[in-house]
Short mmCIF file of C-alpha atoms in Angstrom, two decimals:
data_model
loop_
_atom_site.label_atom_id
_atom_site.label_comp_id
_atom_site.label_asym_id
_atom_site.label_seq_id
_atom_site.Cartn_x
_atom_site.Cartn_y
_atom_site.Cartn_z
CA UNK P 1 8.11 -16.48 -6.00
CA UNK P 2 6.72 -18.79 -8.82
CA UNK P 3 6.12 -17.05 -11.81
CA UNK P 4 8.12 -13.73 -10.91
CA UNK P 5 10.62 -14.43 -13.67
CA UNK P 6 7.81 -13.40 -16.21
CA UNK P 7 6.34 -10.96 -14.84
CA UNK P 8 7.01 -7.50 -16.09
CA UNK P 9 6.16 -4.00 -14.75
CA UNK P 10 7.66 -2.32 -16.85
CA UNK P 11 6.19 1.17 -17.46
CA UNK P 12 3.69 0.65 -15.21
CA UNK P 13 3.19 3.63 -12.62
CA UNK P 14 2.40 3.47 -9.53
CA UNK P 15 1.56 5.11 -6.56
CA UNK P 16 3.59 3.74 -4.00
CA UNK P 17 2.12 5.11 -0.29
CA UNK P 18 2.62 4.18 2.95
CA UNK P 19 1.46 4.92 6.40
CA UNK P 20 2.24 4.36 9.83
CA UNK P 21 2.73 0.33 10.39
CA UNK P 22 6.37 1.33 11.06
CA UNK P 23 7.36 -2.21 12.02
CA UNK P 24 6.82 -3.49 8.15
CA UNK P 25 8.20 -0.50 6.57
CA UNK P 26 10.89 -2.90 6.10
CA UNK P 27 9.30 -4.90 3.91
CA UNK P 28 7.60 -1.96 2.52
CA UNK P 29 10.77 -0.97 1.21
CA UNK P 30 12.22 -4.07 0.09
CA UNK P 31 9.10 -4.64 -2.20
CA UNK P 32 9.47 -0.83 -3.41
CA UNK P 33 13.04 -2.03 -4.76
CA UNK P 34 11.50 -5.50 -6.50
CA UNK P 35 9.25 -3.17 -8.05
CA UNK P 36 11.77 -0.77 -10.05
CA UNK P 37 13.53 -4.10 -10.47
CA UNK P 38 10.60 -5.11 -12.49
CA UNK P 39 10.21 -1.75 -14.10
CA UNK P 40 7.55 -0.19 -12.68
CA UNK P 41 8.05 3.79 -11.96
CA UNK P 42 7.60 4.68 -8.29
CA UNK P 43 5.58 7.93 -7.07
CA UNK P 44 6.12 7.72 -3.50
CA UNK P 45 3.77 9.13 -1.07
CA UNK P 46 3.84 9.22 2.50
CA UNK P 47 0.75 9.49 5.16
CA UNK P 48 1.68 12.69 7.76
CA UNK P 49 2.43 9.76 10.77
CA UNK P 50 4.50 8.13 8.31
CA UNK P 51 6.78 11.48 7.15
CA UNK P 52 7.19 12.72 10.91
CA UNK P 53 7.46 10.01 13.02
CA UNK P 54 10.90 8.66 13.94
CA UNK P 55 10.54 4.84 15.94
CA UNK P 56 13.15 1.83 16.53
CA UNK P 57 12.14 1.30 12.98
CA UNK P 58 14.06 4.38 12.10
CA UNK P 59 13.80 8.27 11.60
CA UNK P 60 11.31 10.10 10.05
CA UNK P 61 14.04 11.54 7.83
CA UNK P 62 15.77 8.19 7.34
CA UNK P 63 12.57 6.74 5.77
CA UNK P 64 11.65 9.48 3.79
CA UNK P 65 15.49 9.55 2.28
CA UNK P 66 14.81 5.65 1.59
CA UNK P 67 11.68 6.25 -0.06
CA UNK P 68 13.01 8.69 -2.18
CA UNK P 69 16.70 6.83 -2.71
CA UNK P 70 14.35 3.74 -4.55
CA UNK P 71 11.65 5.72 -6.31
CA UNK P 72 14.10 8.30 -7.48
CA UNK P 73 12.12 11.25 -7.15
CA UNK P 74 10.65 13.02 -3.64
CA UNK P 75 8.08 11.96 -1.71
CA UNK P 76 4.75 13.51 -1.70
CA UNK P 77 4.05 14.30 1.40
CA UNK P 78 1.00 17.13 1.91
CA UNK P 79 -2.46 16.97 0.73
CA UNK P 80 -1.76 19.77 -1.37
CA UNK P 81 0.87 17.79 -3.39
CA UNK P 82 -1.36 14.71 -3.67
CA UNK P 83 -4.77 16.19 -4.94
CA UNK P 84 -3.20 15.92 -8.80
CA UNK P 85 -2.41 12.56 -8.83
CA UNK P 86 -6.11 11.58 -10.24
CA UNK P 87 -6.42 14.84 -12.50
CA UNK P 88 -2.93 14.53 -14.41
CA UNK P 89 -3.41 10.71 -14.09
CA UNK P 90 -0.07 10.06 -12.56
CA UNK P 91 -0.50 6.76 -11.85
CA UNK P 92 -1.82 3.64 -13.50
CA UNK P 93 -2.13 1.73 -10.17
CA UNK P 94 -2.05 2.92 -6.26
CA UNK P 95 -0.75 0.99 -3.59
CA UNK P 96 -1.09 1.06 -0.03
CA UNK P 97 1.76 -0.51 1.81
CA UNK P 98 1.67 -0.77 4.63
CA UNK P 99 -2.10 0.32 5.26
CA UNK P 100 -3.10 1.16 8.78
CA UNK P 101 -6.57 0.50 9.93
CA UNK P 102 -6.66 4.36 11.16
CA UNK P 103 -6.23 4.36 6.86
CA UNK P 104 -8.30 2.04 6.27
CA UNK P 105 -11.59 3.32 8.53
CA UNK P 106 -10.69 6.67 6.48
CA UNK P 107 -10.71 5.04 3.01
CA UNK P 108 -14.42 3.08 3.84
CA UNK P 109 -15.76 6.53 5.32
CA UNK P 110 -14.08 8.69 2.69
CA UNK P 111 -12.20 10.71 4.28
CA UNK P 112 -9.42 12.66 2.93
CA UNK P 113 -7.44 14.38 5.57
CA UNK P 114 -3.81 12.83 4.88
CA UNK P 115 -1.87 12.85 1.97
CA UNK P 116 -2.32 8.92 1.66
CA UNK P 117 -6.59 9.33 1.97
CA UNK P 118 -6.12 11.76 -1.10
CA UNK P 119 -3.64 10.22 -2.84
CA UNK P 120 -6.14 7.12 -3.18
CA UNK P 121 -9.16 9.69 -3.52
CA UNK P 122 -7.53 11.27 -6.31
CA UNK P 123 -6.24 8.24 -7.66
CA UNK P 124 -10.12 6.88 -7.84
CA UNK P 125 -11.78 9.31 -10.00
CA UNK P 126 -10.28 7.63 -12.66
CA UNK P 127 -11.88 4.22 -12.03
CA UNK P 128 -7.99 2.49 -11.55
CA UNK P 129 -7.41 -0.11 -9.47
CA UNK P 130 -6.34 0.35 -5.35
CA UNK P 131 -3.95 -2.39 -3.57
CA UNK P 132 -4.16 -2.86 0.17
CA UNK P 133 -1.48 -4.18 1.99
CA UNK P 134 -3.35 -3.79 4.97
CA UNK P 135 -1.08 -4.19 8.35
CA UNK P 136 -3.01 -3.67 11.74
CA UNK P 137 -3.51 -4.96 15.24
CA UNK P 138 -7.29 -4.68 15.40
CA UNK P 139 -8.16 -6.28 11.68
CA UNK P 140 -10.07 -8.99 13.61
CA UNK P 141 -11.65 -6.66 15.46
CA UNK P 142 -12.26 -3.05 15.22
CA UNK P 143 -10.84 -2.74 11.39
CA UNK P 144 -12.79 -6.23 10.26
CA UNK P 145 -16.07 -3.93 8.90
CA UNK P 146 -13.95 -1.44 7.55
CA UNK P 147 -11.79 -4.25 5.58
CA UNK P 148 -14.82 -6.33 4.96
CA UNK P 149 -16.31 -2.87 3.21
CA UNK P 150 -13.17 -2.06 1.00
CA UNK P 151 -13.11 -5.55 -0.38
CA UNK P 152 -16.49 -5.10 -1.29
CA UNK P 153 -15.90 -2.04 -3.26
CA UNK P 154 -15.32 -1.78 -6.93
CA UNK P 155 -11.59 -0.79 -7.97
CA UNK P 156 -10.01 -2.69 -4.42
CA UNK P 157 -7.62 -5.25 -4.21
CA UNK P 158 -6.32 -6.61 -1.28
CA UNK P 159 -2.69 -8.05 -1.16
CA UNK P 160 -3.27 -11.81 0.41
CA UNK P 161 -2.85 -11.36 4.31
CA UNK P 162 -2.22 -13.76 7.53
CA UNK P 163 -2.58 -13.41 11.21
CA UNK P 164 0.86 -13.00 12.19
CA UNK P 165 0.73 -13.88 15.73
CA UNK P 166 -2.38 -15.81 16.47
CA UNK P 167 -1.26 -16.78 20.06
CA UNK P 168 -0.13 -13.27 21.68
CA UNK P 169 -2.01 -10.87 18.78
CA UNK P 170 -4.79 -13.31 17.75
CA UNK P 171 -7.00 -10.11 16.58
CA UNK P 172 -3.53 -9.14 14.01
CA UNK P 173 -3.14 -9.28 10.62
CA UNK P 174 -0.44 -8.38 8.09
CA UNK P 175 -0.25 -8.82 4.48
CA UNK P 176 2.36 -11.21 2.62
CA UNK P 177 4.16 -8.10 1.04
CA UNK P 178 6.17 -10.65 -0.96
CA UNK P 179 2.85 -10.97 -2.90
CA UNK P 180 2.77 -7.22 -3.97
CA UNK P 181 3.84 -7.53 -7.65
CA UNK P 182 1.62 -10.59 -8.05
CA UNK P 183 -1.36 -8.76 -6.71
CA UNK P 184 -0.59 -5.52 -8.74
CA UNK P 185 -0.23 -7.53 -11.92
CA UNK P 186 -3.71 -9.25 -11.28
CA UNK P 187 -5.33 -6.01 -10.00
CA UNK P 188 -4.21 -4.50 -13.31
CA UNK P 189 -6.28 -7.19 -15.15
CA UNK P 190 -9.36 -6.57 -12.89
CA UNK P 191 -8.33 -9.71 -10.75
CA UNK P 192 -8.57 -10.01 -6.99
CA UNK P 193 -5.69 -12.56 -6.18
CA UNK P 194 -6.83 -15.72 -4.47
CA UNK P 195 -6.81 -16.81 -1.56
CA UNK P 196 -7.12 -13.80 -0.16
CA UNK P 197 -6.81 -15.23 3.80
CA UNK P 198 -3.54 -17.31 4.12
CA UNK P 199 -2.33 -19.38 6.14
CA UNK P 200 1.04 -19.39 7.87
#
């Protein structure tokens, strides 16, 4: 990526959580490695579908060993363990990657009943700034309000995203994870990154 030679992380921490768009964990956790790469200290976290659900993407217990393997420390993975991240200010930054639109309707309605809806809760009362990498099947559809809401809200950012199959999923849309430490390092400056709709 232009630019990504100068860009530094370092020190930065941030809340790395992910939910249940299994098929881009991948790139979740490549992007989770350019991170520490670049610096930035990982707290993990991990939605309950994400933590328990083994697919062709790979075990439940596979993904939370990955998770951990890169950040370097264990995944939080109840509500209970992610209610402190906004009163001890763990994190300078939160990042949802992938985000579901089951996470995202939950975000716009404020509900906290995973440990990713509270880790972003928590994360909030301190006014820092949210990433969405939002990955979903419906985000021309169903999840366009809920997306259309979140961008409208103080304190989100949304990584740049694409339709990735306009012919056979023409209502899907995943973000360009590659963008993730570009978006981060703009969010952190109060920037939403532009364009924000790509096209492939």
């Amino acid at each position: 990526m232009k630019g990504e030679q100068r860009m530094s992380l370092d020190g930065i921490r941030i809340g790395f959580c992910m939910t249940g768009s299994f098929c881009t964990f991948e790139k979740a956790f490549a992007v989770a490695e350019r991170l520490v790469q670049q610096g930035a200290k990982l707290v993990p976290i991990m939605s309950f579908n994400a933590a328990s659900i083994s697919t062709r993407f790979g075990t439940a217990e596979e993904n939370i060993k990955r998770l951990e393997t890169i950040a370097g420390r264990k995944v939080i993975r109840t509500i209970e363990e992610a209610e402190p991240i906004g009163p001890k200010k763990m994190c300078d930054i939160m990042v949802a990657a992938p985000c579901t639109s089951n996470t995202a309707a939950k975000l716009a309605l404020g509900l906290t009943d995973t440990p990713a809806t509270m880790a972003v809760k928590s994360h909030l009362r301190n006014a820092r700034p949210v990433v969405i990498a939002i990955s979903t099947n419906d985000a021309l559809a169903g999840c366009a309000k809920n997306i259309g809401y979140l961008q409208n809200l103080r304190n989100y950012y949304f990584v740049p995203y694409a339709q990735d199959n306009c012919e056979k999923k023409p209502n899907s849309i995943v973000a360009e994870f590659e963008l993730i430490p570009e978006t981060i390092q703009s969010a952190l400056d109060g920037i939403q990154l532009q364009p924000v709709i790509r096209v492939k």
